[in-house]
Coordinates of C-alpha atoms in Angstrom, one line a residue:
M1 CA 44.6 -27.1 -11.3
A2 CA 40.8 -26.3 -11.5
E3 CA 38.7 -26.5 -8.4
T4 CA 36.4 -29.4 -8.0
A5 CA 32.7 -28.9 -7.1
D6 CA 33.6 -29.8 -3.5
E7 CA 36.3 -27.1 -3.3
K8 CA 34.6 -24.2 -5.0
P9 CA 33.3 -21.3 -2.8
F10 CA 29.5 -21.3 -2.2
R11 CA 28.6 -17.7 -2.6
V12 CA 25.5 -16.2 -1.0
L13 CA 23.9 -12.8 -1.5
T14 CA 21.4 -11.6 1.1
L15 CA 19.4 -8.4 0.7
D16 CA 17.6 -6.6 3.6
G17 CA 14.1 -5.1 3.5
G18 CA 13.4 -1.4 3.7
G19 CA 11.0 -0.2 1.0
A20 CA 12.2 2.7 -1.1
K21 CA 15.6 2.6 0.7
G22 CA 16.3 -0.3 -1.6
F23 CA 17.9 2.4 -3.8
Y24 CA 20.9 2.1 -1.5
T25 CA 21.1 -1.7 -2.1
L26 CA 21.0 -1.1 -5.8
G27 CA 23.9 1.4 -5.5
V28 CA 26.0 -1.2 -3.8
L29 CA 25.0 -3.9 -6.3
H30 CA 25.7 -1.6 -9.3
E31 CA 29.4 -1.6 -8.2
V32 CA 29.4 -5.3 -7.3
E33 CA 28.2 -6.4 -10.7
A34 CA 30.6 -4.1 -12.5
M35 CA 33.5 -5.5 -10.4
L36 CA 32.5 -9.1 -11.2
G37 CA 32.1 -8.4 -14.9
E38 CA 29.2 -10.8 -15.2
P39 CA 25.5 -11.0 -14.2
I40 CA 25.1 -11.5 -10.5
H41 CA 23.0 -14.7 -10.9
E42 CA 25.9 -16.3 -12.7
Y43 CA 28.2 -15.6 -9.7
F44 CA 26.1 -16.3 -6.6
D45 CA 24.8 -19.8 -5.8
L46 CA 22.1 -18.5 -3.5
I47 CA 20.2 -15.2 -3.2
F48 CA 17.9 -14.4 -0.3
G49 CA 15.8 -11.3 0.0
T50 CA 13.2 -9.7 2.2
S51 CA 10.6 -7.1 1.1
T52 CA 12.4 -4.6 -1.3
G53 CA 15.3 -7.1 -1.1
A54 CA 12.9 -9.8 -2.3
I55 CA 12.0 -7.7 -5.4
I56 CA 15.7 -7.0 -6.2
G57 CA 16.8 -10.5 -5.4
T58 CA 14.1 -12.1 -7.5
L59 CA 14.8 -9.9 -10.5
L60 CA 18.5 -10.7 -10.1
A61 CA 17.7 -14.4 -10.0
I62 CA 15.8 -14.4 -13.3
G63 CA 18.8 -12.7 -14.9
T64 CA 18.0 -9.0 -14.8
P65 CA 21.0 -6.7 -14.8
V66 CA 21.3 -4.3 -11.8
T67 CA 21.2 -1.2 -14.1
E68 CA 17.8 -2.4 -15.5
I69 CA 16.4 -2.9 -11.9
H70 CA 17.5 0.6 -11.0
K71 CA 15.7 2.0 -14.1
F72 CA 12.6 0.0 -13.1
Y73 CA 12.7 1.4 -9.5
R74 CA 13.1 5.0 -10.7
Q75 CA 10.2 4.6 -13.2
H76 CA 7.7 2.7 -11.0
L77 CA 8.5 3.2 -7.3
P78 CA 6.6 6.6 -7.0
S79 CA 3.4 5.0 -8.4
V80 CA 3.6 2.3 -5.7
M81 CA 4.5 4.5 -2.7
S82 CA 2.5 7.7 -3.5
P83 CA -1.2 6.4 -3.0
K84 CA -2.7 7.7 0.2
D85 CA -4.0 4.4 1.5
K86 CA -2.8 0.9 1.9
E87 CA -5.4 -0.5 -0.6
G88 CA -4.0 1.9 -3.3
R89 CA -0.4 1.0 -2.6
S90 CA -1.2 -2.8 -2.6
A91 CA -3.1 -2.5 -5.8
A92 CA -0.2 -0.6 -7.5
L93 CA 2.3 -3.2 -6.2
K94 CA 0.2 -6.1 -7.5
K95 CA -0.3 -4.5 -10.9
L96 CA 3.4 -3.8 -11.2
G97 CA 4.5 -7.3 -10.0
D98 CA 2.2 -9.0 -12.4
Q99 CA 3.4 -6.8 -15.2
V100 CA 7.1 -7.5 -14.5
F101 CA 7.0 -11.1 -13.5
K102 CA 3.9 -12.1 -15.5
E103 CA 3.0 -15.8 -14.7
Q104 CA 6.6 -16.9 -14.1
K105 CA 7.0 -19.3 -11.2
F106 CA 10.1 -20.4 -9.2
D107 CA 11.3 -22.8 -11.9
A108 CA 12.2 -19.7 -14.0
V109 CA 15.0 -18.6 -11.7
K110 CA 18.7 -19.2 -12.7
T111 CA 20.1 -19.6 -9.2
G112 CA 19.0 -20.6 -5.8
L113 CA 16.4 -18.2 -4.4
G114 CA 14.7 -17.5 -1.0
V115 CA 11.9 -14.9 -0.6
V116 CA 11.0 -14.2 3.1
A117 CA 7.5 -13.5 4.2
T118 CA 5.5 -13.9 7.5
K119 CA 2.4 -16.0 8.3
W120 CA -0.1 -13.6 10.0
V121 CA -2.1 -16.1 12.0
M122 CA 0.7 -18.5 12.9
E123 CA 3.2 -15.7 13.6
T124 CA 6.0 -17.7 11.9
P125 CA 8.2 -17.1 8.9
I126 CA 7.5 -18.6 5.5
I127 CA 10.2 -18.7 2.8
F128 CA 9.5 -19.3 -0.8
K129 CA 12.3 -21.3 -2.3
S130 CA 13.4 -22.4 -5.8
D131 CA 15.4 -25.6 -5.3
P132 CA 14.3 -28.9 -3.7
K133 CA 17.8 -29.0 -2.2
Q134 CA 16.8 -26.1 0.0
A135 CA 14.1 -28.1 1.8
H136 CA 14.5 -28.8 5.5
G137 CA 12.5 -32.0 5.5
R138 CA 9.3 -32.8 3.6
T139 CA 11.3 -33.1 0.4
A140 CA 8.8 -35.5 -1.1
T141 CA 6.1 -32.8 -1.2
F142 CA 8.4 -29.9 -2.0
V143 CA 7.0 -27.6 -4.7
P144 CA 9.1 -24.6 -5.8
G145 CA 7.6 -21.4 -4.3
F146 CA 4.8 -23.5 -2.8
G147 CA 3.2 -23.4 -6.3
C148 CA 2.9 -19.5 -6.2
T149 CA 4.1 -17.2 -8.9
L150 CA 7.2 -15.0 -8.4
S151 CA 4.9 -12.0 -8.3
E152 CA 2.7 -13.4 -5.5
A153 CA 5.7 -14.3 -3.4
V154 CA 7.3 -10.9 -3.8
Q155 CA 4.0 -9.1 -3.0
A156 CA 3.6 -11.2 0.2
S157 CA 7.2 -10.3 1.2
C158 CA 6.5 -6.6 0.6
S159 CA 3.2 -6.4 2.5
A160 CA 4.4 -4.0 5.2
Y161 CA 1.1 -3.8 7.1
P162 CA -0.5 -1.4 8.0
F163 CA 1.0 0.6 5.0
F164 CA 0.1 -2.3 2.7
T165 CA -2.7 -4.8 3.0
R166 CA -1.9 -8.4 4.0
R167 CA -1.7 -10.9 1.1
Q168 CA -4.0 -13.9 0.9
L169 CA -2.3 -16.8 -1.0
K170 CA -2.9 -20.4 -1.6
I171 CA 0.1 -22.3 -0.3
N172 CA 0.2 -25.9 -1.4
G173 CA -3.5 -25.8 -1.6
D174 CA -4.2 -24.1 1.8
E175 CA -5.3 -20.4 2.1
L176 CA -2.9 -18.4 4.2
L177 CA -2.7 -14.7 5.1
L178 CA 0.8 -13.4 4.7
L179 CA 2.6 -10.1 5.4
D180 CA 6.0 -8.5 5.1
G181 CA 9.1 -10.7 5.8
G182 CA 10.6 -7.8 7.7
F183 CA 8.5 -8.8 10.7
C184 CA 10.5 -12.0 11.1
A185 CA 13.8 -11.5 9.2
N186 CA 14.4 -8.0 7.8
N187 CA 17.9 -9.2 7.4
P188 CA 17.6 -12.7 5.9
T189 CA 21.3 -13.8 6.2
L190 CA 20.7 -16.3 9.0
Y191 CA 18.0 -18.1 6.9
A192 CA 20.3 -18.2 3.9
I193 CA 23.2 -19.6 6.0
A194 CA 20.8 -22.2 7.4
D195 CA 20.1 -23.4 3.8
A196 CA 23.8 -23.4 2.9
V197 CA 24.8 -25.4 6.0
R198 CA 21.8 -27.6 6.7
A199 CA 20.1 -28.1 3.4
Y200 CA 23.0 -27.8 0.9
K201 CA 25.4 -29.3 3.5
V202 CA 28.2 -26.9 2.5
P203 CA 31.2 -26.8 4.9
H204 CA 31.5 -23.5 6.7
D205 CA 34.9 -22.8 5.2
R206 CA 33.5 -22.8 1.7
I207 CA 30.6 -20.3 2.4
K208 CA 31.1 -16.7 1.4
V209 CA 28.3 -14.3 2.3
L210 CA 27.7 -10.7 1.1
N211 CA 24.8 -9.1 3.0
V212 CA 23.6 -5.7 1.7
G213 CA 21.4 -3.5 3.8
V214 CA 19.5 -0.4 3.0
G215 CA 21.4 2.1 5.2
D216 CA 20.3 3.7 8.4
Y217 CA 18.7 7.2 8.2
P218 CA 17.1 9.8 10.5
V219 CA 13.3 9.3 10.7
P220 CA 11.5 12.3 9.2
R221 CA 10.4 14.7 11.9
I222 CA 6.7 14.9 12.7
K223 CA 5.5 18.4 11.8
K224 CA 2.7 20.1 13.7
F225 CA -0.5 19.4 11.9
T226 CA -4.0 20.2 13.0
K227 CA -5.3 16.7 12.0
A228 CA -4.4 14.1 14.6
W229 CA -4.4 11.3 12.1
I230 CA -1.5 12.8 10.2
I231 CA 0.6 12.7 13.4
S232 CA -0.6 9.1 14.1
W233 CA 0.4 8.1 10.6
A234 CA 3.9 9.5 11.0
E235 CA 4.3 7.8 14.3
E236 CA 3.2 4.5 12.8
A237 CA 5.8 4.9 10.0
E238 CA 8.5 5.5 12.6
L239 CA 7.4 2.4 14.5
I240 CA 7.5 0.2 11.5
Q241 CA 10.9 1.5 10.4
K242 CA 12.3 1.0 14.0
T243 CA 10.8 -2.5 14.1
F244 CA 12.5 -3.5 10.8
N245 CA 15.8 -1.8 11.8
I246 CA 15.9 -3.5 15.2
N247 CA 15.1 -6.9 13.6
A248 CA 17.9 -6.5 11.0
Q249 CA 20.5 -5.6 13.7
S250 CA 19.3 -8.5 16.0
M251 CA 19.7 -11.0 13.1
E252 CA 23.2 -9.7 12.4
Q253 CA 24.2 -10.0 16.1
L254 CA 22.9 -13.6 16.1
R255 CA 24.8 -14.3 12.9
R256 CA 28.0 -13.2 14.5
I257 CA 27.5 -15.3 17.5
L258 CA 26.3 -18.5 15.8
F259 CA 28.5 -18.5 12.6
P260 CA 31.6 -16.4 13.4
D261 CA 33.7 -18.7 11.2
I262 CA 31.6 -18.1 8.0
E263 CA 33.1 -15.3 6.0
T264 CA 30.5 -12.6 5.9
I265 CA 30.5 -8.9 4.9
R266 CA 27.6 -6.6 5.8
I267 CA 27.3 -3.3 3.9
S268 CA 24.9 -0.8 5.5
E269 CA 26.1 2.5 6.7
A270 CA 24.4 5.1 8.9
F271 CA 23.7 8.5 7.5
T272 CA 22.9 11.0 10.3
E273 CA 22.6 14.3 8.4
P274 CA 19.1 15.9 8.5
S275 CA 19.2 16.0 4.7
M276 CA 19.1 12.2 4.7
E277 CA 15.8 11.9 6.6
T278 CA 13.6 9.3 4.9
D279 CA 11.4 6.2 5.5
L280 CA 10.3 3.1 3.6
L281 CA 7.6 5.0 1.8
E282 CA 9.9 7.7 0.3
Y283 CA 9.2 8.6 -3.3
D284 CA 11.1 11.8 -3.8
L285 CA 13.5 10.8 -6.7
K286 CA 16.1 13.4 -5.8
K287 CA 16.4 11.9 -2.4
L288 CA 16.3 8.4 -3.7
D289 CA 19.1 9.3 -6.2
L290 CA 21.2 10.5 -3.3
I291 CA 20.6 7.2 -1.4
H292 CA 21.6 5.3 -4.5
T293 CA 24.8 7.3 -4.7
R294 CA 25.5 6.6 -1.0
G295 CA 25.3 2.9 -1.8
R296 CA 27.9 3.2 -4.5
E297 CA 30.1 5.2 -2.1
S298 CA 29.7 2.5 0.6
F299 CA 30.9 -0.1 -1.8
G300 CA 33.9 2.1 -2.6
K301 CA 34.9 2.2 1.1
M302 CA 34.9 -1.6 1.3
E303 CA 35.9 -2.5 -2.3
T304 CA 39.1 -4.3 -1.4
T305 CA 37.4 -6.4 1.4
I306 CA 34.5 -7.3 -0.9
R307 CA 36.9 -8.2 -3.7
N308 CA 38.9 -10.5 -1.4
L309 CA 35.7 -12.2 -0.2
L310 CA 34.2 -12.8 -3.7
E311 CA 37.4 -13.5 -5.7

């Protein structure tokens, strides 16, 4: 007997932030999509992403195969990460986002979508959403993505200040200054579960969550340079990476405490070898290819568990 709409699992995919380390996420998703035998947007009811997870999640939500996203990352990520200043990186990100997403808005997505960013002045999260069912109140004035384009939302979610500039956007007619979603929810799983439980009103026993991180790596060692600003820059990079990592782990601990009965798998291994030293601005393709391979291997270790969750 076929399952009714009220009996079917409600599948949620959540993707952490982490800049260039999204290659790990893509490695995991490569295997997930191959296992499913169908595009990810056709399988998951809701996709949430932060920062690099927002790029990947949004591309998935408009129907892009994982293999195409990987090619896109390999081709374009160095041009975004290699400029020497935040203005150059942000300009490259905007150019690329506008090129890929064009003028598409949130009505273009094929499944539920959440893109996490942070309000600079108010110091609170802002989540660009696709479906009026995802609204927590104010449903009468809900506009998908607050009227922004997919490109604008993704740029805001990826604005890891001070390595990228903050993003000024018009949100429902009001000008707001936004920055990276990693400052409020580098792991967006709790926000996605909140939508499933409170907005979509799905019972806990029907929700199945796959949360893919970016891996945990040694921070690149600070070499001895004569210019103090180089050391300062490296220390800032370490601070941002630590901030996002701590945030992701804290959100995962809270998820375990608040929703222990919702079936959830988190994939994000630690790689402690010195050869794996990296940060969110990495653009060495040899290292990024290694990170991608590690993602595929992480899936392999958990394949049976993931298959049981999703099938």
